[in-house]
Amino acid sequence: MSTTTATSLPASGLLRFATAGAVDDGKSTLIGRLLHDSRSLLADQLDAVRQASLERGDEHLDLAMLTDGLRAEREQGITIDVAHRYFETARRAFIIADTPGHAQYTRNMVTGASTADLAIVLADARHGLTEQSHRHAVLAGLLRVRHVVLAVNKMDLAGYDRSVFERIAEDFGDRAERIGLGAVTAIPIAALHGDNVVDPSPAMPWYEGPTLLEHLETVATRTADDGPLRLPVQYVIRAVGGYTGCAGQLAAGVAMEGQEMLHLPSGTRTRIAALDSPDGPVRHAAAPLSVTVRLADDVEVHRGDLLCAVESPPVASDRLDATVCWMSAGRAMKPGSRLLLKHTTKTVRATVTDLHHRLDVTTLRREPADELALNDIGGAGLRLDEPVHCDPYAHNRFTGGGVLIDESTNATVAAVMIDRATTVDEGAPRAAR
């Protein structure tokens, strides 16, 4: 059997990005334009959009219809759910999450952006930054989205005026600094006509930066050596012939044949005897590839366990302080609430011990709170019935994040980002840095 280290993705790998912005800022049109101008549409998809645009009397192709997949969305002309689209160019593959702009769909944006490497925040050139622009920038910061693009859209309706773009970009830069956002790139575009989306705009010769697609194709994403090795065990495979493997998705780091690793919760040290990927055996694999690890020793491994780097294991904790986005319309989050915490591949019972605050995402002010209602974001303390092995969300979005589940309905009611974990062994807090 051959051994390989390659994958089928383009050389620059996969970029997940989310779009955010107020209603009518043009999120869905922008995505449609990206798909159209990068020639990622099938002929029948383009014909369908062309026919529907004619029937509606539109002067231009309504490319927003490519992502407004739900009937209710098309009828209302707004995005109400997260729509995902995949496309690729010769340089990179992409997964797009088109998220709603309305405040009442904050939970949808959190869901869409939680796995994104980059967020595109749209602003209408005529109106500048709005409350929703600020909200989405804050959410991108909370979710530790590594790169943010400010796309100043509808520049055609602002006369392609350079001063308009520069004023909005400067305002956003000031806000980004207060929030602590990472790298921010501002690009002036007109999605309806395709200016600076895939091709440079002749109407804005004063802009010398990359087009949006050029930036998306070249922006640096997570590298293989980001963080120590983390492999939550999803499934243990025991096959005929004595084959035993621990299957899961690498949450961080690089796994290599012969590498020493630590099994948690047992604390047993062992080595990687062999690695299998979806494409066959490999000598090494990097996050976020899904792999099956064959161990050199007979270690008793179960779903929910963790294989990790020996020199830097995560914290074992049953007391967490976390940032929570509450997603349930049917109940509020209150001290004493009993829930399930799904953390990586493990699920444990959890009790809300206290609410620290509710965050005003417009002013960034932390307010006292007795409960968190639908779409509220706040800080909370959780006590777990048994420890989980976790990292601060700031260090690892996978082992530092989770969801809360209503035990009676099995519905997901909150997204959780771990800020602080109390170690079981030391009884001392470990804070996110």
C-alpha positions as CSV (number, residue, x, y, z in Angstrom):
1,M,0.0,0.0,0.0
2,S,1.4,3.4,-0.9
3,T,2.0,6.1,1.6
4,T,1.1,9.8,0.9
5,T,1.1,13.2,2.6
6,A,-0.9,15.0,0.0
7,T,-4.5,16.1,-0.1
8,S,-6.8,17.0,-3.1
9,L,-7.2,20.7,-2.1
10,P,-5.5,23.5,-4.1
11,A,-2.0,24.5,-2.9
12,S,-3.3,27.3,-0.6
13,G,-5.7,24.9,1.1
14,L,-9.2,25.8,2.3
15,L,-10.5,29.2,3.5
16,R,-13.7,29.4,5.5
17,F,-15.2,32.8,5.6
18,A,-18.4,34.5,6.7
19,T,-20.2,37.5,5.4
20,A,-21.9,40.0,7.8
21,G,-23.6,43.3,7.4
22,A,-26.9,45.1,7.8
23,V,-30.0,44.3,5.7
24,D,-29.6,45.6,2.1
25,D,-25.8,46.0,2.4
26,G,-25.5,43.4,-0.3
27,K,-24.1,40.3,1.3
28,S,-26.0,37.8,-0.9
29,T,-25.3,39.8,-4.0
30,L,-21.6,39.9,-3.2
31,I,-21.4,36.1,-2.8
32,G,-23.4,35.7,-6.1
33,R,-20.9,38.0,-7.8
34,L,-17.9,36.0,-6.4
35,L,-19.4,32.8,-7.8
36,H,-20.4,34.3,-11.1
37,D,-17.1,36.2,-11.9
38,S,-14.9,33.3,-10.7
39,R,-16.9,31.1,-13.1
40,S,-18.0,28.8,-10.3
41,L,-21.6,28.5,-11.5
42,L,-23.1,25.7,-13.6
43,A,-24.9,26.7,-16.8
44,D,-28.3,25.7,-15.5
45,Q,-27.8,27.7,-12.3
46,L,-27.0,30.8,-14.4
47,D,-29.9,30.2,-16.7
48,A,-32.3,29.9,-13.7
49,V,-31.1,33.2,-12.3
50,R,-31.3,34.9,-15.7
51,Q,-34.9,33.7,-16.2
52,A,-36.0,34.7,-12.7
53,S,-34.4,38.2,-13.1
54,L,-36.3,38.7,-16.3
55,E,-39.6,37.7,-14.8
56,R,-39.1,40.1,-11.9
57,G,-38.2,42.9,-14.3
58,D,-34.7,43.4,-12.9
59,E,-32.3,45.4,-15.0
60,H,-29.4,43.3,-13.8
61,L,-28.9,39.6,-12.9
62,D,-30.2,39.2,-9.3
63,L,-27.2,37.2,-8.1
64,A,-28.5,37.3,-4.6
65,M,-30.9,34.5,-5.6
66,L,-28.0,32.1,-5.7
67,T,-27.7,32.1,-1.9
68,D,-31.3,33.1,-0.8
69,G,-32.1,29.4,-0.8
70,L,-35.2,29.5,1.5
71,R,-38.6,30.5,0.1
72,A,-39.2,32.8,3.1
73,E,-35.9,34.5,2.4
74,R,-36.6,35.1,-1.2
75,E,-40.1,36.5,-0.4
76,Q,-38.8,38.8,2.3
77,G,-35.6,39.8,0.4
78,I,-33.4,39.2,3.5
79,T,-31.2,36.4,4.7
80,I,-32.7,34.6,7.8
81,D,-30.6,31.5,7.9
82,V,-27.0,30.6,7.4
83,A,-26.4,29.6,3.8
84,H,-23.2,27.7,2.9
85,R,-21.6,27.6,-0.5
86,Y,-18.5,25.9,-1.7
87,F,-16.3,27.0,-4.6
88,E,-12.7,26.9,-5.6
89,T,-10.2,28.6,-7.8
90,A,-6.9,27.4,-9.1
91,R,-5.3,28.8,-6.0
92,R,-7.6,28.0,-3.1
93,A,-10.9,26.3,-2.1
94,F,-13.6,28.3,-0.1
95,I,-16.5,27.6,2.1
96,I,-18.8,30.7,2.4
97,A,-21.2,31.2,5.3
98,D,-23.8,33.9,4.3
99,T,-25.2,35.0,7.7
100,P,-28.2,37.2,8.5
101,G,-27.9,40.9,9.2
102,H,-30.9,41.3,11.6
103,A,-30.1,41.6,15.3
104,Q,-32.7,38.9,16.0
105,Y,-30.6,36.4,14.0
106,T,-27.4,37.0,16.1
107,R,-27.4,33.3,16.9
108,N,-27.2,32.5,13.2
109,M,-24.3,34.8,12.7
110,V,-22.5,33.3,15.7
111,T,-23.1,29.8,14.2
112,G,-21.8,30.9,10.7
113,A,-18.7,32.7,12.0
114,S,-17.7,30.3,14.7
115,T,-15.7,28.2,12.2
116,A,-14.6,31.0,9.9
117,D,-11.0,32.0,9.4
118,L,-12.1,35.4,7.9
119,A,-15.2,37.6,8.2
120,I,-16.3,40.1,5.6
121,V,-18.2,43.0,7.2
122,L,-20.1,45.0,4.6
123,A,-21.0,48.6,4.8
124,D,-23.1,50.6,2.4
125,A,-21.0,53.5,1.0
126,R,-24.0,55.8,1.2
127,H,-24.7,55.2,4.9
128,G,-21.3,54.3,6.4
129,L,-21.0,52.2,9.5
130,T,-24.3,51.3,11.3
131,E,-25.2,49.6,14.5
132,Q,-25.1,46.3,12.7
133,S,-21.6,46.9,11.4
134,H,-20.5,47.5,15.0
135,R,-22.4,44.4,16.2
136,H,-20.8,42.2,13.6
137,A,-17.3,43.5,14.3
138,V,-17.7,42.8,18.0
139,L,-19.0,39.2,17.2
140,A,-16.0,38.6,14.9
141,G,-13.7,39.7,17.8
142,L,-15.5,37.5,20.4
143,L,-15.3,34.5,18.0
144,R,-11.6,35.1,17.4
145,V,-12.0,35.4,13.7
146,R,-8.4,35.8,12.6
147,H,-8.9,38.2,9.6
148,V,-11.6,40.8,8.9
149,V,-12.3,42.5,5.6
150,L,-14.3,45.7,5.6
151,A,-16.0,45.7,2.2
152,V,-17.4,49.2,1.5
153,N,-20.1,48.2,-1.0
154,K,-22.2,50.2,-3.4
155,M,-19.4,52.6,-4.3
156,D,-21.2,53.2,-7.6
157,L,-24.0,54.9,-5.6
158,A,-21.4,57.1,-3.9
159,G,-19.8,58.3,-7.2
160,Y,-16.8,56.0,-6.6
161,D,-15.6,58.8,-4.3
162,R,-12.3,58.0,-2.7
163,S,-12.9,60.2,0.3
164,V,-16.1,58.3,1.1
165,F,-14.2,55.0,1.2
166,E,-11.3,56.4,3.3
167,R,-13.7,58.0,5.8
168,I,-15.5,54.7,6.4
169,A,-12.3,52.7,6.5
170,E,-10.9,55.1,9.1
171,D,-14.0,54.9,11.3
172,F,-13.9,51.1,11.2
173,G,-10.1,51.1,12.0
174,D,-10.8,53.1,15.2
175,R,-13.5,50.7,16.2
176,A,-11.4,47.6,15.4
177,E,-8.6,48.9,17.6
178,R,-11.0,49.3,20.6
179,I,-12.4,45.8,20.0
180,G,-9.0,44.2,19.6
181,L,-9.6,42.8,16.1
182,G,-6.8,41.2,14.3
183,A,-5.7,42.1,10.8
184,V,-8.3,44.3,9.0
185,T,-8.2,45.0,5.3
186,A,-10.6,47.6,3.7
187,I,-11.6,47.2,0.0
188,P,-14.0,49.5,-2.0
189,I,-16.4,47.4,-4.1
190,A,-19.6,47.6,-6.1
191,A,-20.9,44.0,-6.0
192,L,-23.8,44.7,-8.4
193,H,-21.4,45.5,-11.2
194,G,-18.4,43.5,-10.0
195,D,-16.0,46.4,-9.2
196,N,-13.0,45.1,-7.3
197,V,-14.7,41.8,-6.5
198,V,-12.8,39.5,-8.9
199,D,-11.5,42.0,-11.4
200,P,-10.0,45.5,-10.7
201,S,-12.4,48.4,-11.2
202,P,-11.6,50.9,-13.9
203,A,-13.9,53.3,-12.1
204,M,-11.7,53.4,-9.0
205,P,-8.1,53.8,-10.4
206,W,-7.1,55.4,-7.1
207,Y,-7.4,52.1,-5.3
208,E,-4.2,50.2,-5.5
209,G,-4.9,47.2,-3.2
210,P,-6.0,43.7,-4.1
211,T,-9.4,42.8,-5.3
212,L,-11.5,40.9,-2.8
213,L,-10.9,37.5,-4.5
214,E,-7.1,38.2,-4.7
215,H,-7.1,38.9,-0.9
216,L,-9.1,35.8,-0.2
217,E,-6.8,33.7,-2.3
218,T,-3.6,34.9,-0.6
219,V,-4.5,35.7,3.1
220,A,-2.6,33.5,5.5
221,T,-4.7,30.9,7.4
222,R,-3.9,28.7,10.3
223,T,-0.7,26.8,9.8
224,A,0.0,23.3,10.7
225,D,2.1,24.1,13.7
226,D,-0.5,26.4,15.3
227,G,-0.7,25.1,18.9
228,P,0.2,21.8,20.4
229,L,-1.3,18.6,19.2
230,R,-5.0,18.0,20.1
231,L,-7.0,15.0,18.8
232,P,-10.4,14.4,20.4
233,V,-11.4,10.8,19.8
234,Q,-14.6,10.6,17.8
235,Y,-14.7,6.8,17.3
236,V,-12.6,3.8,18.1
237,I,-12.3,1.4,15.2
238,R,-11.8,-2.3,16.0
239,A,-11.7,-4.4,12.8
240,V,-11.2,-8.0,11.9
241,G,-7.5,-8.9,11.9
242,G,-6.6,-6.9,15.0
243,Y,-6.8,-3.4,13.5
244,T,-7.5,-0.9,16.2
245,G,-7.5,2.9,15.5
246,C,-8.7,6.1,17.2
247,A,-10.5,8.2,14.7
248,G,-11.2,12.0,14.9
249,Q,-10.4,15.4,13.5
250,L,-7.2,17.1,14.5
251,A,-8.1,20.2,16.4
252,A,-4.5,21.6,16.5
253,G,-1.0,20.7,15.7
254,V,0.8,18.0,13.7
255,A,0.6,14.3,14.3
256,M,3.6,12.2,13.1
257,E,4.5,8.6,12.9
258,G,6.6,7.6,15.9
259,Q,5.6,10.7,17.9
260,E,5.1,10.4,21.6
261,M,1.7,11.5,22.8
262,L,-0.5,11.6,26.0
263,H,-3.8,9.8,26.4
264,L,-6.4,11.6,28.6
265,P,-8.0,11.1,31.0
266,S,-5.7,8.1,31.8
267,G,-2.5,10.1,31.6
268,T,-0.8,7.2,29.8
269,R,2.1,8.0,27.5
270,T,2.3,6.1,24.2
271,R,3.4,6.6,20.6
272,I,1.8,6.8,17.1
273,A,2.5,3.5,15.4
274,A,0.7,4.5,12.2
275,L,-1.6,7.2,10.7
276,D,-4.4,6.7,8.3
277,S,-6.1,9.5,6.4
278,P,-9.2,9.4,4.1
279,D,-6.8,9.0,1.2
280,G,-4.8,6.2,2.8
281,P,-1.7,5.9,5.1
282,V,0.3,9.0,5.8
283,R,3.5,9.7,7.7
284,H,2.2,13.0,9.2
285,A,-1.0,15.0,9.2
286,A,-1.9,18.5,10.3
287,A,-5.0,20.1,11.7
288,P,-7.8,20.2,10.6
289,L,-7.4,16.8,8.8
290,S,-9.5,13.9,10.0
291,V,-7.3,10.9,10.8
292,T,-7.2,7.5,12.4
293,V,-4.3,6.9,14.8
294,R,-3.0,3.5,15.6
295,L,-1.2,3.4,18.9
296,A,2.0,1.5,19.7
297,D,0.6,0.4,23.1
298,D,-2.5,-1.3,24.3
299,V,-4.3,1.7,25.7
300,E,-7.9,1.6,26.7
301,V,-9.4,4.5,24.6
302,H,-13.0,5.6,24.3
303,R,-15.1,8.2,22.5
304,G,-14.7,11.5,24.3
305,D,-11.0,10.9,25.3
306,L,-8.2,13.1,24.1
307,L,-4.8,12.4,22.5
308,C,-2.5,15.3,22.9
309,A,1.1,16.6,23.0
310,V,3.0,15.3,26.0
311,E,4.7,18.6,26.8
312,S,1.6,20.8,26.8
313,P,-1.6,19.0,27.8
314,P,-4.9,20.9,28.2
315,V,-6.4,21.7,31.6
316,A,-8.7,19.2,33.3
317,S,-11.5,21.3,34.7
318,D,-15.0,21.1,36.2
319,R,-15.4,24.8,36.8
320,L,-15.5,27.1,33.7
321,D,-16.0,30.9,33.2
322,A,-17.3,31.4,29.7
323,T,-18.7,33.8,27.2
324,V,-22.1,32.6,26.2
325,C,-24.4,33.4,23.2
326,W,-27.9,32.3,24.2
327,M,-29.8,30.8,21.3
328,S,-33.1,29.6,22.7
329,A,-36.4,31.5,22.3
330,G,-38.2,29.0,24.5
331,R,-36.3,29.5,27.8
332,A,-33.8,31.9,29.3
333,M,-30.4,31.1,30.9
334,K,-30.5,31.6,34.6
335,P,-28.4,30.7,37.6
336,G,-29.3,27.1,38.6
337,S,-30.2,26.1,35.0
338,R,-29.3,22.4,34.4
339,L,-28.0,21.7,30.9
340,L,-25.7,19.4,29.0
341,L,-22.3,20.7,27.8
342,K,-21.0,19.2,24.5
343,H,-17.3,19.8,24.5
344,T,-15.3,18.3,21.5
345,T,-16.6,14.7,21.4
346,K,-17.6,14.5,25.1
347,T,-21.0,15.5,26.7
348,V,-21.3,16.2,30.4
349,R,-24.0,17.6,32.7
350,A,-23.6,21.3,33.6
351,T,-25.1,23.7,36.0
352,V,-25.1,27.5,35.6
353,T,-23.6,28.8,38.8
354,D,-23.9,32.5,38.1
355,L,-24.2,35.2,35.4
356,H,-21.4,37.7,35.4
357,H,-22.8,40.2,32.9
358,R,-24.7,40.9,29.7
359,L,-22.7,42.5,26.9
360,D,-24.0,45.5,25.0
361,V,-22.4,44.7,21.7
362,T,-22.9,48.2,20.4
363,T,-21.3,50.1,23.3
364,L,-19.2,47.2,24.5
365,R,-20.5,47.9,28.0
366,R,-20.9,45.0,30.5
367,E,-24.3,45.3,32.3
368,P,-25.6,43.3,35.3
369,A,-28.0,40.5,34.3
370,D,-30.4,38.1,36.0
371,E,-30.8,36.1,32.9
372,L,-29.8,35.8,29.3
373,A,-32.5,35.8,26.7
374,L,-32.5,34.9,23.0
375,N,-29.5,36.4,21.1
376,D,-28.0,37.8,24.4
377,I,-24.3,37.5,24.8
378,G,-22.8,37.5,28.3
379,G,-20.4,35.9,30.8
380,A,-21.4,32.9,33.0
381,G,-20.0,30.4,35.4
382,L,-20.5,26.7,34.8
383,R,-20.0,23.8,37.2
384,L,-19.6,20.4,35.5
385,D,-20.5,16.9,36.9
386,E,-17.2,15.6,35.6
387,P,-14.1,17.4,34.2
388,V,-13.4,18.1,30.6
389,H,-9.9,18.6,29.1
390,C,-10.0,22.1,27.6
391,D,-8.0,25.1,26.5
392,P,-9.0,28.8,26.6
393,Y,-11.0,29.7,23.5
394,A,-8.3,32.4,22.7
395,H,-5.8,29.5,22.3
396,N,-7.9,26.9,20.5
397,R,-11.4,27.5,19.1
398,F,-12.2,23.8,19.1
399,T,-11.0,22.6,22.5
400,G,-12.0,26.0,24.0
401,G,-15.5,26.0,22.6
402,G,-18.7,24.0,23.0
403,V,-22.5,24.1,23.0
404,L,-25.1,23.9,25.7
405,I,-28.0,21.5,25.1
406,D,-31.4,21.4,26.7
407,E,-31.6,17.9,28.2
408,S,-35.4,17.6,27.9
409,T,-35.6,18.6,24.2
410,N,-32.1,17.8,23.0
411,A,-32.0,21.3,21.4
412,T,-28.8,23.4,21.2
413,V,-29.5,26.5,23.4
414,A,-26.2,28.3,23.6
415,A,-22.7,28.6,22.1
416,V,-19.9,28.6,24.7
417,M,-16.4,30.1,24.5
418,I,-14.2,29.2,27.5
419,D,-12.5,32.2,29.1
420,R,-11.2,30.7,32.2
421,A,-10.9,27.1,33.6
422,T,-10.2,25.9,37.1
423,T,-7.8,23.0,37.1
424,V,-9.0,19.9,39.0
425,D,-5.6,19.0,40.4
426,E,-4.4,22.4,41.5
427,G,-7.6,24.1,42.4
428,A,-6.2,27.2,40.8
429,P,-7.6,29.2,37.9
430,R,-6.0,29.4,34.5
431,A,-7.0,32.5,32.6
432,A,-7.2,33.1,28.9
433,R,-4.4,35.4,27.7
